[in-house]
Amino acid sequence: MSETTGASYAAAGVDIEAGDRAVELMKEWVKKTRRPEVLGGIGGFAGLFDASALKRYERPLLASATDGVGTKVDIARRLGVYDTIGHDLVAMVMDDIVVCGAEPLFMTDYICVGKVHPERVAAIVKGIAEGCVLAGCALVGGETAEHPGLLGEDDFDVAGAGTGVVEADRLLGSDRIREGDTVIAMAASGLHSNGYSLVRHVLLNTAGLALESEVAELGRTLGEELLEPTKIYSLDCLALTRTADVHAFSHITGGGLAANLARVIPDDLHAVVDRATWTPGAIFDLVGRTGNVERLELEKTLNMGVGMMAIVPEESTEVALATLADRGVEAWVAGEITGRGDKDSGAELVGDYAK
């Protein structure tokens, strides 16, 4: 009588040993994000952060955000480049947190894969860790989940959640904004991590462009352009709050510049942004021209070359620009705050982009 072999986790497609190896490979990168408030290392059931560090605050407010990077992960998968997508994840989470003036404290990640390839997972975590260093926060833990049968062997997705802290009386937002304030734009590094469903549809699916193809107007391959990591503004924004009287920030992500700026504008005021103050990068023109995408649709989907905006009183404009310049951040006066009048939205773009 022959023996029968029962079902097993490995036979179902889950490789626990590969997962353990991935954890070992990522430990060195996680260590680089360590802050003095972090207790223990990765491998436990929860990450620990010493909250007694918040005693220096009179009234500490915790700020929390969670996000992913959307279909940009498909570009990373196609190119086999896994160590940059983590920068995008940290930017999406921590630059949302800094909008209210909060200092990023710590972050956790979630990586879902069809099959655990330890080196790939470690490369993704390497990018997340590098992003955390740029944002000034610790990576205190995370989860890698293997989903055989639901995802292909090379498929993956990433998400993360973060926490920051701000003194209550330093909280930034719409209640601080006044008519006459200046709107300062900070340059994006590229598409960042929004609108990739449109970009992939236009450039890859419809136009049939190859990621490996050199694109003259971009000065590099299409894949290199599309994988350009999202700029992380967290420490730059915090530096700005120490030198200038910042009233509000707006992180330009999904929905475009006007819609995201409108989120921080009070009901009785209006932000007017002049397109003539900057020239969007070549990638935006490429997407628009190749897909015959109308300007309004582009502006509703992509950041058009602006990744973060700051609203400051007019008298703080020069010091704000100087601070950002000292930190290597390209920034310029893009508009102003006016009365709402009969406008039905909190922000609008006017004029034409500079050539």
mmCIF file of C-alpha atoms in Angstrom:
data_model
loop_
_atom_site.group_PDB
_atom_site.id
_atom_site.type_symbol
_atom_site.label_atom_id
_atom_site.label_comp_id
_atom_site.label_asym_id
_atom_site.label_seq_id
_atom_site.Cartn_x
_atom_site.Cartn_y
_atom_site.Cartn_z
ATOM 1 C CA MET A 1 0.000 0.000 0.000
ATOM 2 C CA SER A 2 1.546 3.296 -1.090
ATOM 3 C CA GLU A 3 1.812 6.235 1.235
ATOM 4 C CA THR A 4 -0.070 9.395 0.371
ATOM 5 C CA THR A 5 1.473 12.824 0.779
ATOM 6 C CA GLY A 6 -0.749 15.314 2.538
ATOM 7 C CA ALA A 7 -1.175 18.918 1.525
ATOM 8 C CA SER A 8 1.406 21.434 2.749
ATOM 9 C CA TYR A 9 1.926 25.188 2.825
ATOM 10 C CA ALA A 10 4.914 24.766 0.493
ATOM 11 C CA ALA A 11 2.854 22.734 -1.959
ATOM 12 C CA ALA A 12 0.272 25.538 -1.937
ATOM 13 C CA GLY A 13 2.995 27.922 -3.068
ATOM 14 C CA VAL A 14 4.142 29.603 0.164
ATOM 15 C CA ASP A 15 7.870 29.400 0.903
ATOM 16 C CA ILE A 16 8.453 30.187 4.594
ATOM 17 C CA GLU A 17 12.218 29.699 4.310
ATOM 18 C CA ALA A 18 12.408 32.261 1.495
ATOM 19 C CA GLY A 19 10.480 34.688 3.673
ATOM 20 C CA ASP A 20 12.921 34.173 6.535
ATOM 21 C CA ARG A 21 15.872 34.782 4.209
ATOM 22 C CA ALA A 22 14.238 37.998 2.963
ATOM 23 C CA VAL A 23 13.988 39.230 6.557
ATOM 24 C CA GLU A 24 17.669 38.519 7.146
ATOM 25 C CA LEU A 25 18.657 40.377 3.969
ATOM 26 C CA MET A 26 16.622 43.476 4.836
ATOM 27 C CA LYS A 27 17.836 43.871 8.444
ATOM 28 C CA GLU A 28 20.933 45.871 7.521
ATOM 29 C CA TRP A 29 18.839 48.429 5.645
ATOM 30 C CA VAL A 30 16.263 48.789 8.402
ATOM 31 C CA LYS A 31 19.076 49.511 10.898
ATOM 32 C CA LYS A 32 20.059 52.568 8.880
ATOM 33 C CA THR A 33 16.688 54.195 9.684
ATOM 34 C CA ARG A 34 17.003 53.796 13.419
ATOM 35 C CA ARG A 35 16.099 56.755 15.637
ATOM 36 C CA PRO A 36 17.001 56.896 19.367
ATOM 37 C CA GLU A 37 13.329 56.389 20.299
ATOM 38 C CA VAL A 38 13.154 52.986 18.578
ATOM 39 C CA LEU A 39 13.332 49.899 20.814
ATOM 40 C CA GLY A 40 14.367 46.467 19.573
ATOM 41 C CA GLY A 41 14.739 45.428 15.957
ATOM 42 C CA ILE A 42 12.634 43.856 13.258
ATOM 43 C CA GLY A 43 11.313 40.341 13.703
ATOM 44 C CA GLY A 44 8.924 40.951 16.585
ATOM 45 C CA PHE A 45 5.164 41.160 16.346
ATOM 46 C CA ALA A 46 5.142 44.936 16.687
ATOM 47 C CA GLY A 47 7.560 47.812 16.288
ATOM 48 C CA LEU A 48 8.252 49.793 19.446
ATOM 49 C CA PHE A 49 8.730 53.555 19.685
ATOM 50 C CA ASP A 50 9.444 55.269 23.018
ATOM 51 C CA ALA A 51 6.603 57.779 23.398
ATOM 52 C CA SER A 52 8.296 59.446 26.370
ATOM 53 C CA ALA A 53 10.203 61.410 23.731
ATOM 54 C CA LEU A 54 6.974 63.358 23.215
ATOM 55 C CA LYS A 55 7.115 64.804 26.746
ATOM 56 C CA ARG A 56 8.952 67.813 25.369
ATOM 57 C CA TYR A 57 5.716 68.805 23.640
ATOM 58 C CA GLU A 58 3.117 70.858 25.503
ATOM 59 C CA ARG A 59 0.268 69.275 23.571
ATOM 60 C CA PRO A 60 1.531 66.725 21.021
ATOM 61 C CA LEU A 61 -0.786 65.867 18.158
ATOM 62 C CA LEU A 62 -0.110 62.614 16.329
ATOM 63 C CA ALA A 63 -0.524 62.692 12.561
ATOM 64 C CA SER A 64 -1.064 59.471 10.634
ATOM 65 C CA ALA A 65 -1.240 58.601 6.935
ATOM 66 C CA THR A 66 -1.250 55.516 4.734
ATOM 67 C CA ASP A 67 -0.723 55.099 1.000
ATOM 68 C CA GLY A 68 0.767 53.040 -1.803
ATOM 69 C CA VAL A 69 2.436 53.901 -5.087
ATOM 70 C CA GLY A 70 -0.235 52.741 -7.520
ATOM 71 C CA THR A 71 0.574 51.139 -10.852
ATOM 72 C CA LYS A 72 4.106 52.509 -10.878
ATOM 73 C CA VAL A 73 5.004 49.107 -9.409
ATOM 74 C CA ASP A 74 4.288 47.633 -12.855
ATOM 75 C CA ILE A 75 7.133 49.687 -14.345
ATOM 76 C CA ALA A 76 9.497 48.409 -11.651
ATOM 77 C CA ARG A 77 8.367 44.837 -12.300
ATOM 78 C CA ARG A 78 8.826 45.111 -16.064
ATOM 79 C CA LEU A 79 12.310 46.550 -15.714
ATOM 80 C CA GLY A 80 13.354 44.323 -12.842
ATOM 81 C CA VAL A 81 14.349 47.374 -10.773
ATOM 82 C CA TYR A 82 13.162 47.072 -7.201
ATOM 83 C CA ASP A 83 15.347 49.404 -5.113
ATOM 84 C CA THR A 84 13.720 52.756 -5.972
ATOM 85 C CA ILE A 85 9.999 52.138 -5.557
ATOM 86 C CA GLY A 86 10.420 52.412 -1.786
ATOM 87 C CA HIS A 87 11.386 56.081 -2.114
ATOM 88 C CA ASP A 88 8.007 56.619 -3.745
ATOM 89 C CA LEU A 89 6.212 54.871 -0.904
ATOM 90 C CA VAL A 90 7.873 56.948 1.805
ATOM 91 C CA ALA A 91 7.204 60.158 -0.128
ATOM 92 C CA MET A 92 3.523 59.366 -0.548
ATOM 93 C CA VAL A 93 3.095 58.725 3.173
ATOM 94 C CA MET A 94 5.479 61.099 4.921
ATOM 95 C CA ASP A 95 4.927 64.100 2.655
ATOM 96 C CA ASP A 96 1.226 63.831 3.479
ATOM 97 C CA ILE A 97 2.110 63.878 7.168
ATOM 98 C CA VAL A 98 4.410 66.910 6.942
ATOM 99 C CA VAL A 99 1.645 68.980 5.319
ATOM 100 C CA CYS A 100 0.222 69.740 8.761
ATOM 101 C CA GLY A 101 3.681 70.628 10.068
ATOM 102 C CA ALA A 102 4.268 67.258 11.713
ATOM 103 C CA GLU A 103 7.724 65.733 12.119
ATOM 104 C CA PRO A 104 7.811 62.183 10.667
ATOM 105 C CA LEU A 105 8.524 59.661 13.444
ATOM 106 C CA PHE A 106 8.140 56.119 12.188
ATOM 107 C CA MET A 107 6.742 54.005 9.399
ATOM 108 C CA THR A 108 5.682 50.430 8.697
ATOM 109 C CA ASP A 109 5.395 48.756 5.304
ATOM 110 C CA TYR A 110 3.371 45.983 3.682
ATOM 111 C CA ILE A 111 4.790 44.115 0.705
ATOM 112 C CA CYS A 112 2.555 41.658 -1.117
ATOM 113 C CA VAL A 113 4.138 39.296 -3.657
ATOM 114 C CA GLY A 114 3.113 36.361 -5.793
ATOM 115 C CA LYS A 115 6.290 34.532 -4.835
ATOM 116 C CA VAL A 116 8.962 35.553 -2.343
ATOM 117 C CA HIS A 117 12.266 36.173 -4.083
ATOM 118 C CA PRO A 118 14.373 37.181 -1.064
ATOM 119 C CA GLU A 119 16.728 39.465 -2.976
ATOM 120 C CA ARG A 120 13.815 41.317 -4.582
ATOM 121 C CA VAL A 121 12.018 41.829 -1.296
ATOM 122 C CA ALA A 122 15.246 43.027 0.304
ATOM 123 C CA ALA A 123 15.775 45.474 -2.579
ATOM 124 C CA ILE A 124 12.285 46.897 -2.060
ATOM 125 C CA VAL A 125 12.941 47.319 1.664
ATOM 126 C CA LYS A 126 16.319 48.894 0.871
ATOM 127 C CA GLY A 127 14.471 51.595 -1.090
ATOM 128 C CA ILE A 128 11.964 52.103 1.709
ATOM 129 C CA ALA A 129 14.782 52.402 4.248
ATOM 130 C CA GLU A 130 16.654 54.912 2.105
ATOM 131 C CA GLY A 131 13.451 56.905 1.777
ATOM 132 C CA CYS A 132 12.943 56.851 5.541
ATOM 133 C CA VAL A 133 16.430 58.277 6.028
ATOM 134 C CA LEU A 134 15.581 61.096 3.610
ATOM 135 C CA ALA A 135 12.338 61.750 5.512
ATOM 136 C CA GLY A 136 13.967 61.568 8.939
ATOM 137 C CA CYS A 137 11.789 58.727 10.190
ATOM 138 C CA ALA A 138 12.414 55.187 11.421
ATOM 139 C CA LEU A 139 11.235 52.014 9.713
ATOM 140 C CA VAL A 140 10.040 50.060 12.733
ATOM 141 C CA GLY A 141 8.507 47.028 11.069
ATOM 142 C CA GLY A 142 6.446 45.619 8.258
ATOM 143 C CA GLU A 143 4.939 42.557 6.666
ATOM 144 C CA THR A 144 5.765 40.513 3.599
ATOM 145 C CA ALA A 145 2.837 38.440 2.358
ATOM 146 C CA GLU A 146 3.038 35.730 -0.289
ATOM 147 C CA HIS A 147 -0.145 35.278 -2.353
ATOM 148 C CA PRO A 148 0.342 32.376 -4.771
ATOM 149 C CA GLY A 149 -2.603 31.792 -7.062
ATOM 150 C CA LEU A 150 -3.739 35.401 -6.710
ATOM 151 C CA LEU A 151 -0.623 37.144 -8.018
ATOM 152 C CA GLY A 152 1.836 36.011 -10.670
ATOM 153 C CA GLU A 153 5.304 34.973 -9.494
ATOM 154 C CA ASP A 154 6.790 38.348 -10.427
ATOM 155 C CA ASP A 155 3.845 40.502 -9.342
ATOM 156 C CA PHE A 156 4.023 42.652 -6.222
ATOM 157 C CA ASP A 157 2.489 45.670 -4.524
ATOM 158 C CA VAL A 158 3.606 47.884 -1.670
ATOM 159 C CA ALA A 159 1.813 50.023 0.888
ATOM 160 C CA GLY A 160 2.818 51.784 4.053
ATOM 161 C CA ALA A 161 1.599 53.720 7.052
ATOM 162 C CA GLY A 162 3.387 56.408 9.000
ATOM 163 C CA THR A 163 3.073 58.515 12.119
ATOM 164 C CA GLY A 164 4.341 61.993 12.906
ATOM 165 C CA VAL A 165 3.938 64.572 15.659
ATOM 166 C CA VAL A 166 3.275 68.300 15.776
ATOM 167 C CA GLU A 167 2.800 70.761 18.624
ATOM 168 C CA ALA A 168 -0.868 71.746 18.721
ATOM 169 C CA ASP A 169 -0.208 75.465 18.457
ATOM 170 C CA ARG A 170 2.128 74.849 15.484
ATOM 171 C CA LEU A 171 -0.461 72.922 13.486
ATOM 172 C CA LEU A 172 -0.579 74.195 9.910
ATOM 173 C CA GLY A 173 -3.719 74.432 7.824
ATOM 174 C CA SER A 174 -6.460 76.474 6.261
ATOM 175 C CA ASP A 175 -7.274 78.496 9.387
ATOM 176 C CA ARG A 176 -3.883 80.230 9.122
ATOM 177 C CA ILE A 177 -4.208 81.296 5.479
ATOM 178 C CA ARG A 178 -4.937 84.954 4.772
ATOM 179 C CA GLU A 179 -5.748 86.982 1.678
ATOM 180 C CA GLY A 180 -2.516 88.281 0.149
ATOM 181 C CA ASP A 181 -0.460 85.209 1.106
ATOM 182 C CA THR A 182 2.078 83.930 -1.400
ATOM 183 C CA VAL A 183 1.858 80.480 -3.004
ATOM 184 C CA ILE A 184 5.310 78.932 -3.445
ATOM 185 C CA ALA A 185 5.800 75.933 -5.729
ATOM 186 C CA MET A 186 8.496 73.299 -5.195
ATOM 187 C CA ALA A 187 9.657 71.413 -8.268
ATOM 188 C CA ALA A 188 8.795 67.748 -8.708
ATOM 189 C CA SER A 189 11.425 65.209 -9.700
ATOM 190 C CA GLY A 190 9.105 63.917 -12.426
ATOM 191 C CA LEU A 191 5.758 62.177 -12.505
ATOM 192 C CA HIS A 192 6.202 61.095 -8.877
ATOM 193 C CA SER A 193 3.700 58.281 -8.174
ATOM 194 C CA ASN A 194 0.391 59.436 -9.553
ATOM 195 C CA GLY A 195 -1.338 59.102 -12.895
ATOM 196 C CA TYR A 196 0.535 55.993 -14.004
ATOM 197 C CA SER A 197 -2.619 54.298 -15.233
ATOM 198 C CA LEU A 198 -2.993 57.130 -17.761
ATOM 199 C CA VAL A 199 0.736 57.239 -18.530
ATOM 200 C CA ARG A 200 0.969 53.473 -19.079
ATOM 201 C CA HIS A 201 -2.158 53.493 -21.211
ATOM 202 C CA VAL A 202 -0.880 56.307 -23.438
ATOM 203 C CA LEU A 203 2.812 55.501 -23.761
ATOM 204 C CA LEU A 204 2.968 51.723 -23.423
ATOM 205 C CA ASN A 205 -0.394 50.302 -24.424
ATOM 206 C CA THR A 206 -1.530 52.760 -27.110
ATOM 207 C CA ALA A 207 1.735 54.150 -28.520
ATOM 208 C CA GLY A 208 3.601 50.895 -27.960
ATOM 209 C CA LEU A 209 6.774 52.582 -26.732
ATOM 210 C CA ALA A 210 9.389 50.315 -25.172
ATOM 211 C CA LEU A 211 10.632 51.047 -21.693
ATOM 212 C CA GLU A 212 14.180 50.422 -22.899
ATOM 213 C CA SER A 213 13.903 52.925 -25.767
ATOM 214 C CA GLU A 214 15.925 56.146 -25.662
ATOM 215 C CA VAL A 215 13.673 59.210 -25.844
ATOM 216 C CA ALA A 216 15.594 62.248 -27.088
ATOM 217 C CA GLU A 217 13.475 64.843 -25.332
ATOM 218 C CA LEU A 218 13.861 63.020 -22.017
ATOM 219 C CA GLY A 219 17.609 62.560 -22.368
ATOM 220 C CA ARG A 220 17.354 58.953 -21.156
ATOM 221 C CA THR A 221 15.283 55.826 -21.626
ATOM 222 C CA LEU A 222 11.546 55.914 -21.066
ATOM 223 C CA GLY A 223 11.889 53.381 -18.263
ATOM 224 C CA GLU A 224 14.449 55.490 -16.421
ATOM 225 C CA GLU A 225 12.133 58.490 -16.639
ATOM 226 C CA LEU A 226 9.092 56.576 -15.431
ATOM 227 C CA LEU A 227 11.001 55.055 -12.511
ATOM 228 C CA GLU A 228 12.467 58.378 -11.326
ATOM 229 C CA PRO A 229 11.806 58.310 -7.558
ATOM 230 C CA THR A 230 9.358 60.737 -6.013
ATOM 231 C CA LYS A 231 11.096 63.634 -4.303
ATOM 232 C CA ILE A 232 10.770 63.513 -0.516
ATOM 233 C CA TYR A 233 10.124 67.012 0.863
ATOM 234 C CA SER A 234 9.601 66.239 4.549
ATOM 235 C CA LEU A 235 12.839 67.632 5.982
ATOM 236 C CA ASP A 236 12.789 70.578 3.561
ATOM 237 C CA CYS A 237 9.292 71.515 4.713
ATOM 238 C CA LEU A 238 10.254 71.212 8.372
ATOM 239 C CA ALA A 239 13.297 73.418 7.767
ATOM 240 C CA LEU A 240 11.000 75.956 6.141
ATOM 241 C CA THR A 241 8.773 76.062 9.225
ATOM 242 C CA ARG A 242 11.814 76.974 11.319
ATOM 243 C CA THR A 243 12.839 79.957 9.181
ATOM 244 C CA ALA A 244 9.577 81.277 7.763
ATOM 245 C CA ASP A 245 6.021 81.821 8.946
ATOM 246 C CA VAL A 246 4.451 78.988 6.978
ATOM 247 C CA HIS A 247 0.662 78.973 6.949
ATOM 248 C CA ALA A 248 0.060 75.748 5.035
ATOM 249 C CA PHE A 249 1.516 73.113 2.729
ATOM 250 C CA SER A 250 -0.153 71.124 -0.030
ATOM 251 C CA HIS A 251 1.236 67.809 -1.287
ATOM 252 C CA ILE A 252 0.482 67.546 -5.002
ATOM 253 C CA THR A 253 -0.556 63.947 -5.579
ATOM 254 C CA GLY A 254 -3.562 62.245 -7.180
ATOM 255 C CA GLY A 255 -6.072 64.734 -8.542
ATOM 256 C CA GLY A 256 -3.519 67.262 -9.698
ATOM 257 C CA LEU A 257 -2.284 70.641 -8.549
ATOM 258 C CA ALA A 258 -5.483 72.687 -8.316
ATOM 259 C CA ALA A 259 -7.535 70.013 -6.543
ATOM 260 C CA ASN A 260 -4.859 69.291 -3.939
ATOM 261 C CA LEU A 261 -4.182 72.974 -3.310
ATOM 262 C CA ALA A 262 -7.909 73.580 -2.880
ATOM 263 C CA ARG A 263 -7.937 71.057 0.002
ATOM 264 C CA VAL A 264 -6.139 73.542 2.271
ATOM 265 C CA ILE A 265 -7.875 76.765 1.142
ATOM 266 C CA PRO A 266 -10.637 78.105 3.453
ATOM 267 C CA ASP A 267 -14.131 78.598 2.059
ATOM 268 C CA ASP A 268 -13.845 82.380 1.779
ATOM 269 C CA LEU A 269 -10.494 82.427 -0.048
ATOM 270 C CA HIS A 270 -9.120 81.386 -3.412
ATOM 271 C CA ALA A 271 -5.655 80.360 -4.667
ATOM 272 C CA VAL A 272 -4.644 81.651 -8.101
ATOM 273 C CA VAL A 273 -1.650 79.860 -9.638
ATOM 274 C CA ASP A 274 -0.024 81.271 -12.774
ATOM 275 C CA ARG A 275 1.135 78.615 -15.232
ATOM 276 C CA ALA A 276 3.543 81.153 -16.778
ATOM 277 C CA THR A 277 5.809 80.849 -13.718
ATOM 278 C CA TRP A 278 7.200 77.457 -14.780
ATOM 279 C CA THR A 279 7.681 75.016 -17.625
ATOM 280 C CA PRO A 280 6.514 71.426 -16.988
ATOM 281 C CA GLY A 281 9.128 68.750 -17.698
ATOM 282 C CA ALA A 282 9.300 66.991 -21.057
ATOM 283 C CA ILE A 283 7.503 63.888 -19.789
ATOM 284 C CA PHE A 284 4.277 65.827 -19.337
ATOM 285 C CA ASP A 285 4.377 67.123 -22.908
ATOM 286 C CA LEU A 286 5.197 63.615 -24.148
ATOM 287 C CA VAL A 287 2.138 62.125 -22.443
ATOM 288 C CA GLY A 288 -0.148 64.933 -23.600
ATOM 289 C CA ARG A 289 1.067 64.966 -27.192
ATOM 290 C CA THR A 290 1.291 61.197 -27.646
ATOM 291 C CA GLY A 291 -2.154 60.532 -26.220
ATOM 292 C CA ASN A 292 -3.784 63.724 -27.483
ATOM 293 C CA VAL A 293 -4.690 64.360 -23.846
ATOM 294 C CA GLU A 294 -6.323 67.730 -23.212
ATOM 295 C CA ARG A 295 -4.497 70.072 -20.848
ATOM 296 C CA LEU A 296 -7.303 70.020 -18.284
ATOM 297 C CA GLU A 297 -7.206 66.227 -18.186
ATOM 298 C CA LEU A 298 -3.435 66.248 -17.726
ATOM 299 C CA GLU A 299 -3.742 68.781 -14.910
ATOM 300 C CA LYS A 300 -6.436 66.711 -13.195
ATOM 301 C CA THR A 301 -4.202 63.635 -13.290
ATOM 302 C CA LEU A 302 -0.525 64.651 -13.134
ATOM 303 C CA ASN A 303 1.454 67.069 -10.972
ATOM 304 C CA MET A 304 2.714 69.033 -14.032
ATOM 305 C CA GLY A 305 6.120 69.532 -12.433
ATOM 306 C CA VAL A 306 5.082 70.704 -8.949
ATOM 307 C CA GLY A 307 5.353 68.257 -6.058
ATOM 308 C CA MET A 308 4.701 70.433 -3.016
ATOM 309 C CA MET A 309 3.356 73.925 -2.391
ATOM 310 C CA ALA A 310 3.810 76.240 0.571
ATOM 311 C CA ILE A 311 1.581 79.162 1.495
ATOM 312 C CA VAL A 312 3.359 81.912 3.394
ATOM 313 C CA PRO A 313 2.624 85.562 4.226
ATOM 314 C CA GLU A 314 4.033 87.948 1.648
ATOM 315 C CA GLU A 315 6.709 89.222 4.043
ATOM 316 C CA SER A 316 8.073 85.660 4.484
ATOM 317 C CA THR A 317 8.416 84.988 0.757
ATOM 318 C CA GLU A 318 12.084 85.903 0.337
ATOM 319 C CA VAL A 319 13.314 83.979 3.376
ATOM 320 C CA ALA A 320 11.225 80.967 2.339
ATOM 321 C CA LEU A 321 12.742 80.918 -1.141
ATOM 322 C CA ALA A 322 16.223 81.404 0.304
ATOM 323 C CA THR A 323 15.756 78.513 2.734
ATOM 324 C CA LEU A 324 14.644 76.173 -0.021
ATOM 325 C CA ALA A 325 17.470 77.285 -2.307
ATOM 326 C CA ASP A 326 19.999 76.601 0.459
ATOM 327 C CA ARG A 327 18.613 73.078 0.699
ATOM 328 C CA GLY A 328 18.849 72.528 -3.058
ATOM 329 C CA VAL A 329 15.103 72.659 -3.643
ATOM 330 C CA GLU A 330 14.027 74.427 -6.823
ATOM 331 C CA ALA A 331 11.177 76.745 -5.825
ATOM 332 C CA TRP A 332 9.442 79.854 -7.108
ATOM 333 C CA VAL A 333 6.481 82.153 -6.487
ATOM 334 C CA ALA A 334 3.629 80.552 -8.399
ATOM 335 C CA GLY A 335 0.616 82.545 -7.234
ATOM 336 C CA GLU A 336 -1.290 84.238 -4.455
ATOM 337 C CA ILE A 337 -4.304 83.964 -2.192
ATOM 338 C CA THR A 338 -7.277 86.172 -3.040
ATOM 339 C CA GLY A 339 -10.884 86.506 -1.938
ATOM 340 C CA ARG A 340 -13.204 83.716 -3.116
ATOM 341 C CA GLY A 341 -15.743 86.018 -4.801
ATOM 342 C CA ASP A 342 -17.987 83.983 -7.090
ATOM 343 C CA LYS A 343 -15.440 81.216 -7.648
ATOM 344 C CA ASP A 344 -16.840 77.743 -7.079
ATOM 345 C CA SER A 345 -13.505 76.136 -6.203
ATOM 346 C CA GLY A 346 -10.659 76.882 -3.846
ATOM 347 C CA ALA A 347 -7.900 77.024 -6.452
ATOM 348 C CA GLU A 348 -7.384 77.542 -10.172
ATOM 349 C CA LEU A 349 -4.604 77.630 -12.750
ATOM 350 C CA VAL A 350 -4.490 80.652 -15.073
ATOM 351 C CA GLY A 351 -2.478 81.619 -18.142
ATOM 352 C CA ASP A 352 -0.233 79.415 -20.239
ATOM 353 C CA TYR A 353 2.892 77.500 -19.290
ATOM 354 C CA ALA A 354 6.231 79.157 -20.017
ATOM 355 C CA LYS A 355 7.994 77.777 -23.081
#
